[in-house]
Structure formats: C-alpha cells, structure tokens
Amino acid sequence: MATGDTTYSKILLDESELPTQWYNLVADLPEPPPPALHPGTHEPAGPDDFAPLFPTALIEQEVTTQRYVDIPGGVLDVYRLWRPSPLFRARRLEALLDTPARIYYKYEGVSPAGSHKPNTAVPQAYYNHQEGITKLTTETGAGQWGSALAFATAQYGMECEVWQVAASYRAKPHRRTMMQIWGATVHSSPSEVTDYGRSLLAQDPDQPGSLGIAISEAVSMAVADPLTRYALGSVLNHVLLHQTIIGEEALLQLAKVGETPDLLVGCTGGGSNFGGLSFPFLREKLAGRMSPTIRCVEPAACPTLTKGEYRYDFGDTAGLTPLMKMHTLGHDFIPEPIHAGGLRYHGMSPLVSHLHEQGMVEAISVPQTECFAAALQFAKAEGIVPAPEPTHALAAAIREALVCKESGQEKVILTALCGHGHLDLASYEQYLSGQMVDYDLPDEQISAALQGVPILD
Amino acid sequence: MATGDTTYSKILLDESELPTQWYNLVADLPEPPPPALHPGTHEPAGPDDFAPLFPTALIEQEVTTQRYVDIPGGVLDVYRLWRPSPLFRARRLEALLDTPARIYYKYEGVSPAGSHKPNTAVPQAYYNHQEGITKLTTETGAGQWGSALAFATAQYGMECEVWQVAASYRAKPHRRTMMQIWGATVHSSPSEVTDYGRSLLAQDPDQPGSLGIAISEAVSMAVADPLTRYALGSVLNHVLLHQTIIGEEALLQLAKVGETPDLLVGCTGGGSNFGGLSFPFLREKLAGRMSPTIRCVEPAACPTLTKGEYRYDFGDTAGLTPLMKMHTLGHDFIPEPIHAGGLRYHGMSPLVSHLHEQGMVEAISVPQTECFAAALQFAKAEGIVPAPEPTHALAAAIREALVCKESGQEKVILTALCGHGHLDLASYEQYLSGQMVDYDLPDEQISAALQGVPILD
C-alpha cells in the first residue's frame, strides 16, 4: 500500500522481496537445547543414526549452529508459486469486536496445498532430489502434510507414497483425491504393503489405524530401499528452520506499515507453524529491538505444554525414533478425536519445548467449541474460512482483543492463519448443528500416560 | 517484481492500484445489443418491470450507456479482502508443455468464496443495503454463486436465503455448510417454504429440483416482501459490468511486464467470468491499441454459442423472466450432468451473444475428459487445483500452446482461472478412477429443444 495509507487490508511483498535465507534460532539461544538420544544406547544421536531416513543436507540442518541457511534457487522457484504470502490487517474483525487492538494475520492458506506445510515439504523434496533420491514416503493424519508432500514431490518429478491413517482415509476421501491429483500413491494405514501393516490387518481387518502405525509403515518402506527416504512434517529442527520464512516475511510486512507487535499467538501441534512465525521475532526480541509476548495456543484436549512434562520421550508410539527432550503427555497418549487433527500430537518440538522451559514463550489451552465460535466470527468478518488448527490462535487473539476492549489498550496482535478450512467443512457442520463437544482431560489420565515414558534425567 | 526481472511467477498489484471504476463495454460498441422484452407484451422491458426484483442502482446499471461506473467505497473496502487478485505466469506449465508460448492466468480463487462470483455479489449486496433492503434471495446449483452471495450479505449485515437445487443440496453438503458459516439460510429446492415448492413436493417428495425451479422459488419469496430482493449471479449486463474488475487489473498487470496478449481464452456458462476478463481488452482492441483473438470455451455437452441459435428466449425454464436475445439451446434444454455445474446453462449473456454475432469473439467447445486431463497437467505444474469450469479455458490454452510448439510462435496467451476446485474433488476422484464420460449431443436434440422457443424476430 501507499505510504501513510490507513485503509489497507493486506500488506503484500513483491517476489523480489522474498527472503532468501531461513533463520536458525539455535545460533542465538543463550543455552542450547538438549540433544536427541539414540533409542537403544541413550547416547546423543549422531548423523549416522539419521542417514537411512533423511538426506545429508537435512541432517546437517538438523544440527547446524549457523545463524542463517541460504534457500536454494530451486526451492525459491517453487516458493514463488505462492510466496511471499499476504499479511492481513483484520480491520473488519476489529470493528466486529469493537476493540482498540490492531490484529494482523499472516495467511498461509494461499499455498497450493492450503497450509504452511509446503514451506518445508518443498525443500525436503528438493534436497532429496539433489542427492539422487527418487521417492519419498510419509504418513498423514488430517491430510495436510500428505498433500503438501505430494505437491512438493511433483515439482521435482519424484514419487510420493503416503500412509493415511485408516480412519482419516475413510472419513476424508477428498484429501486422498488431492494427493492423487499431484501424483501420489495413497495407502490406508495399516496397509497390505508392509509386514507390520499386514500383521495388524490379520488381527483386525477394520483396524482404524493411528499416526504411530502410519509412521512405522512409511519408515519401514524408506529404510528398505536405497533410493527412498522418509519425510517428517513437523517437530524437528530442520522443519522449523524452513518455516521461518513465515516470520521473516511478516517482519518485513509489519515494518512496511511501521508496526511492532505486542503479542504473537500461534497454534501448536508439533510446533512448526508456531516456530515459523515466532522465531524471527524472538531473534529481534533477544537483540532488544522489540519485546513482544509470545504465546503458544494448544487444544484443551491435548495440552502438551500446559499440562505435559518436560522430559525425554519418543516421537512415535512404537518407540522407534530417537528420544527427544520435549513437553510430552506420554508417547502412548491418544488424544480425543478433536477436529484440529493437526494438533493431536502427544509431544512438542524440542526447540519450542526448550523455549517454554526457558520462559521465552508462554502457553495456554483453549477448548474446541470456543475455537469454532471464534472461527465463525472471523469468517463472517474477514471472509476466509479457517482450518480447525489456526482457530485456536484466532480464539486466543480474540480473547486478547476483548481484554484490550476493557482496558483501552491499543495492542498490536500478530497471529498465523496457517491454513484454510475448505476440506474441513464437515467439522463446521458439526459445530453449526450443535453437536460439537469439548473433552475434559483429567490430570490422572495424563499421569497414567506419562508412566510409560523412560526416565533419563 | 523488479523491472527487468525475468523469473517472476506472479504479478501483484498493490491495493493502491485497485481499479476504482467498472467498465461498460456497451458504451463502445459499434451497434448496441437488442433490448430485453417483457415476457407478456413482448415490448422492450422498462425499469418498472425489474423494480420488484432489483434495486434502482442495479436497474440503472443494467441499461446505462456510461463508459465507466464508479465503484463505491463501501464495495472497495470489501474487495480489498482479496483484490487485486494475482496474475500468474505459468512458467512451469510452459516447461511441461515445452512450448514457446507465454501463458498467463488471472486467478480468482483467492476470494473468500473461492471464485470470481463475489466480484458482483458484493456490489449487489451493497446497493440493496443502501436502498434499505434487508434480505436477498437467490438460487444456486453447483453452489459457487450461493456461497458468494452468503459471504457478500454477511459484509453488510443482511440476511440471505438460498434455494439450492435438491440434487446438489444432497450431493454437496459442504457447499451448504460454507453458506451457513457466513450466516445464510439454505433450502433444498423444491422446498416447503413456497407454494410452488410445496406443490412439486406433493407430486414427488424425492424430486431432484432444477435451477429453473430454484429461481422460481427465490423470485417468489423476493417479490412477496418489500424489504427483500432477488440477486442473479451471471447473464445480466450489470453482473458483467462488475466482473470487468478482472480484466482491468489484468491489463495493469500485463503492462507491468510489458506484455500484450495475442489470445484470450475464457470459459463461458452465463458469460460473466468471460466478459469480466475480456471486455477491457475488447475496449483496447476497438481503440486499436492491441489486437488479441478472443475465444469463448464452452462444454461440448452444453454448446450454447457453437451449436445454439441466436434468438429471443427466456432466461429461466418456467418462462417468467424477460425475453433476451441470446444464443440458446432452448429454455427447456437440460444439459447432461457434467461436472462443470456452473456451465450448465441453456442460454448465454445477451452481451456476449451479441459480440459473437458481430464476430468480435469466437467460440469453441471442449469435452470434459479433455478438460480434466488439462487440469491434472496444470495442477502438477502450477500447484493450484482448478474448479471444473475453468478447466475448459485451461484445455483451450493448452491446445493453443501445443499449436505454438509446432509452429514455433511465441504467442502470449491470457486465461482466467476463475476458481479453485477444493469443493469439487469428487469430480477429480471420478476422473482419476476412469469413470468420467463425455456426452455426445446430437443436433436433433438441439433442434427439438429449440422448438419451444417463441419466434420474435
């Protein structure tokens, strides 16, 4: 918009302003996060432990202490299909709430797959392709990650094989179709194509599956073939690194209108969307250039940061992954079937967990009916129908805007609208028909789930 | 992008560059289009004939000969939620096709409702609101128009009541949910709330409905209440006027990269997306500033321009609307159930029909399996999954790009990608599973359908 314009709805960046480096927060942390441990020896996991799963470039990014990592030209070429993404000023929502707060949202739903996930799917496909890998395998629950990887592999002419949790495979046929449009092969998990899947189907042909099972299938197919690797959509350091493009763009966009945020709110499942938005702002905060409060928002039914414990745990249910120090509800914990499928994870990114432990970020939890009520207010005012995951951030932003209404404070609130809800309308239907419920999670249930976690510190 | 940049994927306009006037092609036509006729008297229809249905401002726009119409500030405020929309250079598709042609697509799927329809839904709601109307009624088939009007009325705090064709109401529950999110009331048509609907349900409770029936229900509810009006999503002059914002933006965007189109291709159902893109370019052509070929693309199963006749016919099946001179297959013609529901219309915008009759635009038809094959190529290369309607334009663009590959011509092709296909994935599923069929439309069937059309010229 023109300088001094006070009517703008969105702040765009030209493609020439697209950031060309990802930001690695680890380089600036006063204290480094604890290392991942080998699941068998409990010694710090080294590059060799990851080599059957990931290409060298990503393993290096996982442990690098370099402050900035250059984004390859072959990734930027694909990013330009939708990036830079727009930053919106939610003027109509502000008016609806009658708040003096100024609310900004960074919208990642403009990506082909409809969420922030392609920000890391594209470089993951790129680096694998560079190292001669021809196929990627992965798991998907709600379907956002599988869609993103299907899109990304198509850009480099690679194959993609996705294990979609059986319950989701049946309930969300349109997500499957989207992956197939981009050329991916999609299996219901447990599947007939892996030993583990066959063994589970032999016990129960109607087995609904789980993310843990789907991960096991995808991993087993990757390690069995030298030209195949596995891709993970959240949690790990290299994933969060790639997502920092969100925050880097948002910094440039806010600067264009002379704004500095007082509060950042982002939803947290595995932590990649939250980290992507907040890490560049944390750099600015650590450098004393701004001082925003940074708040994680998680579902009340899966309160990893607010009710979990900070300790070493496995990333998957079967206990095959390295042990990571993180906030966890226990790797056996199965969250209730809330609509924000992308936030149903027992653990949390080790990096985000570390920040929370260090007091650098705070966390709250919100029940899903409050989230959908916020989503309806948002959709009516701003037009966009949000995915269930970012409705958590919207609910928290609205809470704060209403506090500002009481106090008269003109806070600048920044949030990440990490995806659209076009493939989640069945969730809205349930809310509109009055049938959505909230889940109470008793503390005893959490204590019980945590009993299966090895004690290593 | 920066001047001289040759790598850009998209050309953005800043909000400050948003056009502030719609363009009225009628002002520049060598010969005016024939007037609409009253269905009873067959005399030219006057403003009074439209007054029970539309607000004064829209009736004036329907017949104005002014070259430009100012876009009200209250409309621009809402347009800014997604406009200016991006213009993409389809570099990755060009590479896939190995064509020297340069392909550009103007993407309207960024609107909250996911298509170009809000471009007219918003001003229609605005003008009604200005004149004290509190509710709008309409019909919807595929659901794009109903969604757009639900979104638009929410922006002005108006009520919206939509009659959705029963077959679509049952098959597309997510479209209904989307309308309800924005606060609309959605009825399956025929419905119990109108006399006409009740009479039809009494005969057959499982009656699948039709657009003609839904129009009758929406119109009857509008005329029965002085604070309610009816809204139409295509065909009429004022609708095409509002859509010219698409072409005006595209002109500015192409100028930024120094391009002049050699060919425009747009899909045609009622004609509003096609007119919106092409009319500003036709102005430039009439003024001798460029000379693009301008091509309508219609479904082979509903070949209004390529096989219909140019004569007076009704806009609806029941014969309640004014008679319009247009290309028609006969108002009794029921197209086969192709997936591009938005192109299943027996007639064509009188203005587009007039241009075709004058030789100012040409037309071709394409079978739907060719369209979906084109859509897959496009989605894999460019990421975006298109709605079934614009796949017709994509198929035609690809045909031309392949001709350029043979001839070596570096043509500049511009097309309109008028919506995303996120709510049309069931259609893709049918295509991917090999079950999609093309429909042959024998000439005798067209002749038969045309026999019921009154002869007035």
XYZ file of C-alpha atoms in Angstrom, chain B residues 5 21 34 64 144 207 221 352:
8
model
C 13.040 -9.394 -13.724
C -14.267 2.029 -11.889
C -31.036 -5.682 -28.738
C -26.578 2.562 -18.704
C -20.435 -21.077 -6.085
C -37.950 -34.503 -6.798
C -40.052 -15.008 -1.958
C -21.561 -11.963 -25.064
